[in-house]
PDB file of C-alpha atoms in Angstrom:
ATOM      1  CA  ALA A 154      16.532  30.983 -80.704  1.00 72.00           C
ATOM      2  CA  GLN A 155      17.658  33.123 -83.600  1.00 79.00           C
ATOM      3  CA  SER A 156      17.117  32.588 -87.276  1.00 87.00           C
ATOM      4  CA  VAL A 157      17.640  34.463 -90.491  1.00 92.00           C
ATOM      5  CA  THR A 158      15.701  34.424 -93.747  1.00 94.00           C
ATOM      6  CA  GLN A 159      17.228  35.757 -96.952  1.00 95.00           C
ATOM      7  CA  LEU A 160      14.673  36.427 -99.617  1.00 92.00           C
ATOM      8  CA  GLY A 161      15.940  35.371-102.977  1.00 91.00           C
ATOM      9  CA  SER A 162      18.748  32.868-103.483  1.00 93.00           C
ATOM     10  CA  HIS A 163      19.805  34.667-106.637  1.00 96.00           C
ATOM     11  CA  VAL A 164      19.694  38.316-107.513  1.00 97.00           C
ATOM     12  CA  SER A 165      20.843  39.741-110.832  1.00 97.00           C
ATOM     13  CA  VAL A 166      21.367  43.476-111.527  1.00 97.00           C
ATOM     14  CA  SER A 167      22.983  45.525-114.254  1.00 97.00           C
ATOM     15  CA  GLU A 168      26.198  47.346-113.669  1.00 97.00           C
ATOM     16  CA  GLY A 169      25.377  50.727-112.160  1.00 97.00           C
ATOM     17  CA  ALA A 170      21.964  49.653-110.847  1.00 98.00           C
ATOM     18  CA  LEU A 171      20.819  49.610-107.251  1.00 97.00           C
ATOM     19  CA  VAL A 172      21.675  46.489-105.273  1.00 98.00           C
ATOM     20  CA  LEU A 173      19.062  45.358-102.646  1.00 98.00           C
ATOM     21  CA  LEU A 174      19.552  42.099-100.774  1.00 98.00           C
ATOM     22  CA  ARG A 175      16.901  41.289 -98.244  1.00 97.00           C
ATOM     23  CA  CYS A 176      17.327  39.848 -94.749  1.00 97.00           C
ATOM     24  CA  ASN A 177      14.720  39.247 -92.107  1.00 96.00           C
ATOM     25  CA  TYR A 178      15.570  37.874 -88.695  1.00 94.00           C
ATOM     26  CA  SER A 179      13.868  36.332 -85.774  1.00 91.00           C
ATOM     27  CA  SER A 180      15.274  36.763 -82.301  1.00 84.00           C
ATOM     28  CA  SER A 181      13.832  36.598 -78.806  1.00 79.00           C
ATOM     29  CA  VAL A 182      16.402  39.061 -77.546  1.00 80.00           C
ATOM     30  CA  PRO A 183      17.994  42.176 -79.085  1.00 82.00           C
ATOM     31  CA  PRO A 184      20.130  41.018 -81.927  1.00 87.00           C
ATOM     32  CA  TYR A 185      23.468  41.857 -83.334  1.00 90.00           C
ATOM     33  CA  LEU A 186      23.293  41.663 -87.127  1.00 92.00           C
ATOM     34  CA  PHE A 187      25.954  41.088 -89.783  1.00 93.00           C
ATOM     35  CA  TRP A 188      26.448  40.901 -93.480  1.00 97.00           C
ATOM     36  CA  TYR A 189      29.257  38.824 -94.894  1.00 96.00           C
ATOM     37  CA  VAL A 190      30.489  38.449 -98.435  1.00 97.00           C
ATOM     38  CA  GLN A 191      32.094  35.340 -99.941  1.00 95.00           C
ATOM     39  CA  TYR A 192      34.010  35.537-103.179  1.00 92.00           C
ATOM     40  CA  PRO A 193      34.555  32.295-105.140  1.00 87.00           C
ATOM     41  CA  ASN A 194      36.702  29.701-103.340  1.00 81.00           C
ATOM     42  CA  GLN A 195      37.261  31.978-100.412  1.00 85.00           C
ATOM     43  CA  GLY A 196      36.072  32.250 -96.814  1.00 88.00           C
ATOM     44  CA  LEU A 197      33.611  34.866 -95.573  1.00 93.00           C
ATOM     45  CA  GLN A 198      34.583  38.536 -95.103  1.00 93.00           C
ATOM     46  CA  LEU A 199      32.664  40.914 -92.887  1.00 93.00           C
ATOM     47  CA  LEU A 200      30.901  43.662 -94.868  1.00 96.00           C
ATOM     48  CA  LEU A 201      29.219  45.479 -91.998  1.00 95.00           C
ATOM     49  CA  LYS A 202      27.595  44.959 -88.615  1.00 92.00           C
ATOM     50  CA  TYR A 203      24.930  46.397 -86.382  1.00 92.00           C
ATOM     51  CA  THR A 204      25.356  46.108 -82.619  1.00 86.00           C
ATOM     52  CA  THR A 205      23.900  49.270 -80.977  1.00 83.00           C
ATOM     53  CA  GLY A 206      23.467  52.917 -81.776  1.00 84.00           C
ATOM     54  CA  ALA A 207      22.819  54.217 -85.270  1.00 87.00           C
ATOM     55  CA  THR A 208      20.487  51.933 -87.204  1.00 90.00           C
ATOM     56  CA  LEU A 209      22.010  52.792 -90.566  1.00 95.00           C
ATOM     57  CA  VAL A 210      25.431  51.218 -90.790  1.00 95.00           C
ATOM     58  CA  LYS A 211      27.953  51.652 -93.515  1.00 96.00           C
ATOM     59  CA  GLY A 212      30.410  49.008 -94.557  1.00 95.00           C
ATOM     60  CA  ILE A 213      33.151  48.341 -96.974  1.00 94.00           C
ATOM     61  CA  ASN A 214      32.904  48.650-100.758  1.00 93.00           C
ATOM     62  CA  GLY A 215      30.029  51.184-100.559  1.00 96.00           C
ATOM     63  CA  PHE A 216      27.497  48.853 -98.969  1.00 97.00           C
ATOM     64  CA  GLU A 217      25.133  49.911 -96.211  1.00 97.00           C
ATOM     65  CA  ALA A 218      22.285  48.314 -94.240  1.00 97.00           C
ATOM     66  CA  GLU A 219      19.528  49.592 -92.066  1.00 95.00           C
ATOM     67  CA  PHE A 220      18.269  47.876 -88.918  1.00 94.00           C
ATOM     68  CA  LYS A 221      14.519  48.157 -88.707  1.00 94.00           C
ATOM     69  CA  LYS A 222      13.247  46.655 -85.535  1.00 91.00           C
ATOM     70  CA  SER A 223       9.606  47.091 -86.378  1.00 91.00           C
ATOM     71  CA  GLU A 224      10.066  45.087 -89.596  1.00 93.00           C
ATOM     72  CA  THR A 225      12.713  42.708 -88.121  1.00 94.00           C
ATOM     73  CA  SER A 226      14.819  43.484 -91.208  1.00 95.00           C
ATOM     74  CA  PHE A 227      18.378  44.265 -92.034  1.00 97.00           C
ATOM     75  CA  HIS A 228      18.426  44.718 -95.801  1.00 98.00           C
ATOM     76  CA  LEU A 229      21.749  45.367 -97.595  1.00 98.00           C
ATOM     77  CA  THR A 230      21.934  48.031-100.229  1.00 98.00           C
ATOM     78  CA  LYS A 231      24.434  49.635-102.613  1.00 98.00           C
ATOM     79  CA  PRO A 232      23.476  52.548-104.856  1.00 97.00           C
ATOM     80  CA  SER A 233      25.484  51.411-107.902  1.00 97.00           C
ATOM     81  CA  ALA A 234      26.545  47.904-108.598  1.00 97.00           C
ATOM     82  CA  HIS A 235      30.073  47.142-109.855  1.00 96.00           C
ATOM     83  CA  MET A 236      31.169  43.992-111.614  1.00 96.00           C
ATOM     84  CA  SER A 237      33.419  43.240-108.655  1.00 95.00           C
ATOM     85  CA  ASP A 238      30.407  42.971-106.405  1.00 96.00           C
ATOM     86  CA  ALA A 239      29.449  39.595-107.882  1.00 96.00           C
ATOM     87  CA  ALA A 240      29.648  37.209-104.988  1.00 97.00           C
ATOM     88  CA  GLU A 241      27.554  35.374-102.381  1.00 96.00           C
ATOM     89  CA  TYR A 242      26.173  37.394 -99.486  1.00 97.00           C
ATOM     90  CA  PHE A 243      25.198  36.069 -96.128  1.00 96.00           C
ATOM     91  CA  CYS A 244      23.212  37.666 -93.389  1.00 95.00           C
ATOM     92  CA  ALA A 245      23.782  36.549 -89.789  1.00 92.00           C
ATOM     93  CA  VAL A 246      22.327  37.138 -86.373  1.00 90.00           C
ATOM     94  CA  THR A 247      23.609  36.624 -82.873  1.00 85.00           C
ATOM     95  CA  PRO A 248      21.977  37.480 -79.549  1.00 79.00           C
ATOM     96  CA  ALA A 249      23.456  40.684 -78.117  1.00 74.00           C
ATOM     97  CA  GLY A 250      26.242  39.693 -75.802  1.00 67.00           C
ATOM     98  CA  ASN A 251      26.337  36.058 -76.792  1.00 68.00           C
ATOM     99  CA  ASN A 252      28.456  35.602 -79.853  1.00 66.00           C
ATOM    100  CA  ASN A 253      28.712  31.874 -79.360  1.00 70.00           C
ATOM    101  CA  ASP A 254      25.431  31.465 -81.182  1.00 76.00           C
ATOM    102  CA  MET A 255      25.742  33.016 -84.649  1.00 82.00           C
ATOM    103  CA  ARG A 256      23.136  31.914 -87.183  1.00 86.00           C
ATOM    104  CA  PHE A 257      23.421  32.402 -90.935  1.00 90.00           C
ATOM    105  CA  GLY A 258      20.929  32.746 -93.703  1.00 92.00           C
ATOM    106  CA  ALA A 259      21.041  30.492 -96.794  1.00 92.00           C
ATOM    107  CA  GLY A 260      22.862  33.122 -98.766  1.00 94.00           C
ATOM    108  CA  THR A 261      22.095  35.296-101.866  1.00 96.00           C
ATOM    109  CA  ARG A 262      24.160  34.994-104.996  1.00 96.00           C
ATOM    110  CA  LEU A 263      24.557  38.365-106.676  1.00 97.00           C
ATOM    111  CA  THR A 264      25.238  38.459-110.376  1.00 97.00           C
ATOM    112  CA  VAL A 265      26.149  41.784-112.055  1.00 97.00           C
ATOM    113  CA  LYS A 266      25.566  42.058-115.776  1.00 96.00           C
ATOM    114  CA  PRO A 267      27.629  44.434-117.933  1.00 94.00           C
TER     115      PRO A 267
ATOM    116  CA  ASP B  38      44.984  41.475 -89.291  1.00 66.00           C
ATOM    117  CA  VAL B  39      43.248  38.511 -87.830  1.00 64.00           C
ATOM    118  CA  LYS B  40      44.250  35.363 -89.584  1.00 91.00           C
ATOM    119  CA  VAL B  41      42.406  32.114 -89.519  1.00 95.00           C
ATOM    120  CA  THR B  42      44.293  29.422 -91.388  1.00 96.00           C
ATOM    121  CA  GLN B  43      42.886  26.096 -92.454  1.00 96.00           C
ATOM    122  CA  SER B  44      45.455  23.434 -93.173  1.00 92.00           C
ATOM    123  CA  SER B  45      44.087  22.336 -96.533  1.00 92.00           C
ATOM    124  CA  ARG B  46      42.103  24.028 -99.336  1.00 93.00           C
ATOM    125  CA  TYR B  47      41.119  20.780-101.024  1.00 95.00           C
ATOM    126  CA  LEU B  48      40.968  17.173 -99.688  1.00 97.00           C
ATOM    127  CA  VAL B  49      39.846  13.949-101.290  1.00 97.00           C
ATOM    128  CA  LYS B  50      39.295  11.035 -98.933  1.00 97.00           C
ATOM    129  CA  ARG B  51      37.817   7.590 -99.195  1.00 97.00           C
ATOM    130  CA  THR B  52      34.712   6.399 -97.467  1.00 98.00           C
ATOM    131  CA  GLY B  53      35.429   5.088 -94.027  1.00 97.00           C
ATOM    132  CA  GLU B  54      38.666   7.057 -93.554  1.00 97.00           C
ATOM    133  CA  LYS B  55      39.300   9.113 -90.453  1.00 97.00           C
ATOM    134  CA  VAL B  56      39.704  12.720 -91.558  1.00 97.00           C
ATOM    135  CA  PHE B  57      41.291  15.616 -89.616  1.00 97.00           C
ATOM    136  CA  LEU B  58      40.639  19.241 -90.565  1.00 97.00           C
ATOM    137  CA  GLU B  59      42.903  21.685 -88.767  1.00 97.00           C
ATOM    138  CA  CYS B  60      42.356  25.352 -88.030  1.00 97.00           C
ATOM    139  CA  VAL B  61      44.664  27.849 -86.420  1.00 97.00           C
ATOM    140  CA  GLN B  62      44.006  31.442 -85.463  1.00 96.00           C
ATOM    141  CA  ASP B  63      46.560  34.020 -84.423  1.00 95.00           C
ATOM    142  CA  MET B  64      44.496  36.586 -82.539  1.00 89.00           C
ATOM    143  CA  ASP B  65      44.124  34.934 -79.156  1.00 90.00           C
ATOM    144  CA  HIS B  66      40.347  34.532 -79.666  1.00 89.00           C
ATOM    145  CA  GLU B  67      38.373  32.613 -77.159  1.00 89.00           C
ATOM    146  CA  ASN B  68      35.730  31.282 -79.496  1.00 89.00           C
ATOM    147  CA  MET B  69      36.311  28.950 -82.432  1.00 92.00           C
ATOM    148  CA  PHE B  70      33.709  27.394 -84.716  1.00 93.00           C
ATOM    149  CA  TRP B  71      33.371  24.793 -87.468  1.00 96.00           C
ATOM    150  CA  TYR B  72      30.672  25.332 -90.075  1.00 95.00           C
ATOM    151  CA  ARG B  73      29.642  23.297 -93.035  1.00 96.00           C
ATOM    152  CA  GLN B  74      28.497  25.105 -96.194  1.00 94.00           C
ATOM    153  CA  ASP B  75      26.197  23.538 -98.748  1.00 93.00           C
ATOM    154  CA  PRO B  76      24.397  25.157-101.663  1.00 88.00           C
ATOM    155  CA  GLY B  77      20.976  26.511-100.632  1.00 85.00           C
ATOM    156  CA  LEU B  78      21.584  25.752 -96.942  1.00 88.00           C
ATOM    157  CA  GLY B  79      23.944  28.464 -96.008  1.00 88.00           C
ATOM    158  CA  LEU B  80      26.342  27.846 -93.126  1.00 91.00           C
ATOM    159  CA  ARG B  81      25.350  25.267 -90.553  1.00 92.00           C
ATOM    160  CA  LEU B  82      27.154  25.075 -87.230  1.00 91.00           C
ATOM    161  CA  ILE B  83      28.788  21.748 -86.470  1.00 95.00           C
ATOM    162  CA  TYR B  84      30.627  22.498 -83.185  1.00 94.00           C
ATOM    163  CA  PHE B  85      31.992  25.482 -81.369  1.00 90.00           C
ATOM    164  CA  SER B  86      34.459  25.950 -78.530  1.00 92.00           C
ATOM    165  CA  TYR B  87      34.611  28.819 -76.145  1.00 87.00           C
ATOM    166  CA  ASP B  88      37.745  27.791 -74.275  1.00 88.00           C
ATOM    167  CA  VAL B  89      40.475  25.223 -74.359  1.00 92.00           C
ATOM    168  CA  LYS B  90      39.119  21.719 -73.904  1.00 90.00           C
ATOM    169  CA  MET B  91      35.528  23.032 -73.979  1.00 90.00           C
ATOM    170  CA  LYS B  92      33.185  22.230 -76.820  1.00 92.00           C
ATOM    171  CA  GLU B  93      29.483  22.538 -77.554  1.00 90.00           C
ATOM    172  CA  LYS B  94      27.458  20.818 -80.217  1.00 92.00           C
ATOM    173  CA  GLY B  95      25.979  22.955 -82.939  1.00 90.00           C
ATOM    174  CA  ASP B  96      23.085  22.088 -85.180  1.00 89.00           C
ATOM    175  CA  ILE B  97      24.633  19.153 -87.082  1.00 95.00           C
ATOM    176  CA  PRO B  98      27.244  17.405 -84.907  1.00 96.00           C
ATOM    177  CA  GLU B  99      26.431  13.843 -85.942  1.00 96.00           C
ATOM    178  CA  GLY B 100      29.387  12.099 -87.524  1.00 96.00           C
ATOM    179  CA  TYR B 101      31.861  14.713 -86.293  1.00 98.00           C
ATOM    180  CA  SER B 102      33.955  15.380 -83.262  1.00 97.00           C
ATOM    181  CA  VAL B 103      36.304  18.184 -82.303  1.00 97.00           C
ATOM    182  CA  SER B 104      39.403  18.830 -80.312  1.00 97.00           C
ATOM    183  CA  ARG B 105      40.781  21.925 -78.757  1.00 97.00           C
ATOM    184  CA  GLU B 106      43.923  21.328 -76.807  1.00 96.00           C
ATOM    185  CA  LYS B 107      45.428  24.730 -77.352  1.00 96.00           C
ATOM    186  CA  LYS B 108      43.661  28.102 -77.578  1.00 95.00           C
ATOM    187  CA  GLU B 109      44.815  28.816 -81.117  1.00 96.00           C
ATOM    188  CA  ARG B 110      43.969  25.419 -82.616  1.00 97.00           C
ATOM    189  CA  PHE B 111      40.624  23.786 -83.294  1.00 97.00           C
ATOM    190  CA  SER B 112      40.398  20.473 -85.116  1.00 97.00           C
ATOM    191  CA  LEU B 113      37.413  18.873 -86.723  1.00 98.00           C
ATOM    192  CA  ILE B 114      37.411  15.079 -86.969  1.00 98.00           C
ATOM    193  CA  LEU B 115      35.345  12.917 -89.240  1.00 97.00           C
ATOM    194  CA  GLU B 116      35.551   9.571 -87.453  1.00 94.00           C
ATOM    195  CA  SER B 117      34.505   7.537 -90.517  1.00 97.00           C
ATOM    196  CA  ALA B 118      33.971   9.699 -93.608  1.00 97.00           C
ATOM    197  CA  SER B 119      30.906   9.198 -95.687  1.00 97.00           C
ATOM    198  CA  THR B 120      29.910  10.581 -99.073  1.00 97.00           C
ATOM    199  CA  ASN B 121      27.227  12.810 -97.484  1.00 97.00           C
ATOM    200  CA  GLN B 122      30.012  14.656 -95.724  1.00 98.00           C
ATOM    201  CA  THR B 123      31.280  15.961 -98.990  1.00 98.00           C
ATOM    202  CA  SER B 124      31.115  19.722 -98.485  1.00 97.00           C
ATOM    203  CA  MET B 125      32.878  22.995 -97.880  1.00 95.00           C
ATOM    204  CA  TYR B 126      34.094  23.303 -94.230  1.00 97.00           C
ATOM    205  CA  LEU B 127      34.728  26.722 -92.751  1.00 95.00           C
ATOM    206  CA  CYS B 128      36.514  27.489 -89.573  1.00 96.00           C
ATOM    207  CA  ALA B 129      35.953  30.771 -87.746  1.00 93.00           C
ATOM    208  CA  SER B 130      37.064  32.500 -84.585  1.00 91.00           C
ATOM    209  CA  SER B 131      35.816  35.415 -82.494  1.00 88.00           C
ATOM    210  CA  LEU B 132      36.397  37.200 -79.231  1.00 83.00           C
ATOM    211  CA  GLY B 133      34.699  35.729 -76.179  1.00 71.00           C
ATOM    212  CA  GLN B 134      31.490  36.917 -74.472  1.00 65.00           C
ATOM    213  CA  GLY B 135      31.651  40.342 -72.914  1.00 54.00           C
ATOM    214  CA  PHE B 136      33.374  41.959 -75.840  1.00 51.00           C
ATOM    215  CA  ALA B 137      30.083  43.672 -76.613  1.00 50.00           C
ATOM    216  CA  ARG B 138      30.689  45.216 -79.955  1.00 53.00           C
ATOM    217  CA  ASN B 139      33.545  43.119 -81.282  1.00 58.00           C
ATOM    218  CA  THR B 140      31.495  40.083 -81.890  1.00 73.00           C
ATOM    219  CA  GLU B 141      32.104  39.352 -85.553  1.00 83.00           C
ATOM    220  CA  ALA B 142      33.588  36.097 -86.624  1.00 87.00           C
ATOM    221  CA  PHE B 143      36.678  35.825 -88.726  1.00 91.00           C
ATOM    222  CA  PHE B 144      36.785  33.027 -91.245  1.00 93.00           C
ATOM    223  CA  GLY B 145      39.403  30.862 -92.818  1.00 95.00           C
ATOM    224  CA  GLN B 146      39.596  30.169 -96.540  1.00 94.00           C
ATOM    225  CA  GLY B 147      37.615  26.925 -96.279  1.00 94.00           C
ATOM    226  CA  THR B 148      38.413  23.336 -96.954  1.00 96.00           C
ATOM    227  CA  ARG B 149      36.554  21.630 -99.832  1.00 95.00           C
ATOM    228  CA  LEU B 150      36.309  17.981 -98.820  1.00 97.00           C
ATOM    229  CA  THR B 151      35.276  15.334-101.252  1.00 98.00           C
ATOM    230  CA  VAL B 152      34.580  11.817 -99.985  1.00 98.00           C
ATOM    231  CA  VAL B 153      34.616   9.146-102.633  1.00 97.00           C
TER     232      VAL B 153
END
């Protein structure tokens, strides 16, 4: 079975500062990994995903994440935070080839201070 | 663009009522899902369906049922609503197994249900 742990339910950064949102996963088979973003009163939108190939993946809005198998991590980063990045972020895992079973972390709420 | 549409953004229902939440997707996806979102708990899977008339229980199916009579539509049913079912409900869809890299789920806008 798969599971996801997001460290830190709330993260606050200043505008222009580095954003780092942490995600660790547990999976008995090779995983596919995802980051989603949720703006207030909206559904989830895909930011980026890792399936196979390059372990550093780039997504929308300047975000990127690196799959580190040895650390079972898939942390999300952005070099310079923007006010519009304030939202809730969810990490998710699914077994490779079985997308019926997608598990989400508890979410991290990002606040960006001016 | 993939579009997943949930019939209501906000609903207020009384305890004991039968509640229907409807979800329609327009991309011919095989998989459809219902999640419940609560603060600090993330998204929890209630039910999913990988084909018409097929359904599988997720992590928290108690108190819920689902119906999938057509490929594009997946309904969540609260047989007798209770106050502990007050939550945000999210519908999602995705391509079926075998679509190796196109596995992401596409979400609707959510339905915020309040049971009083």
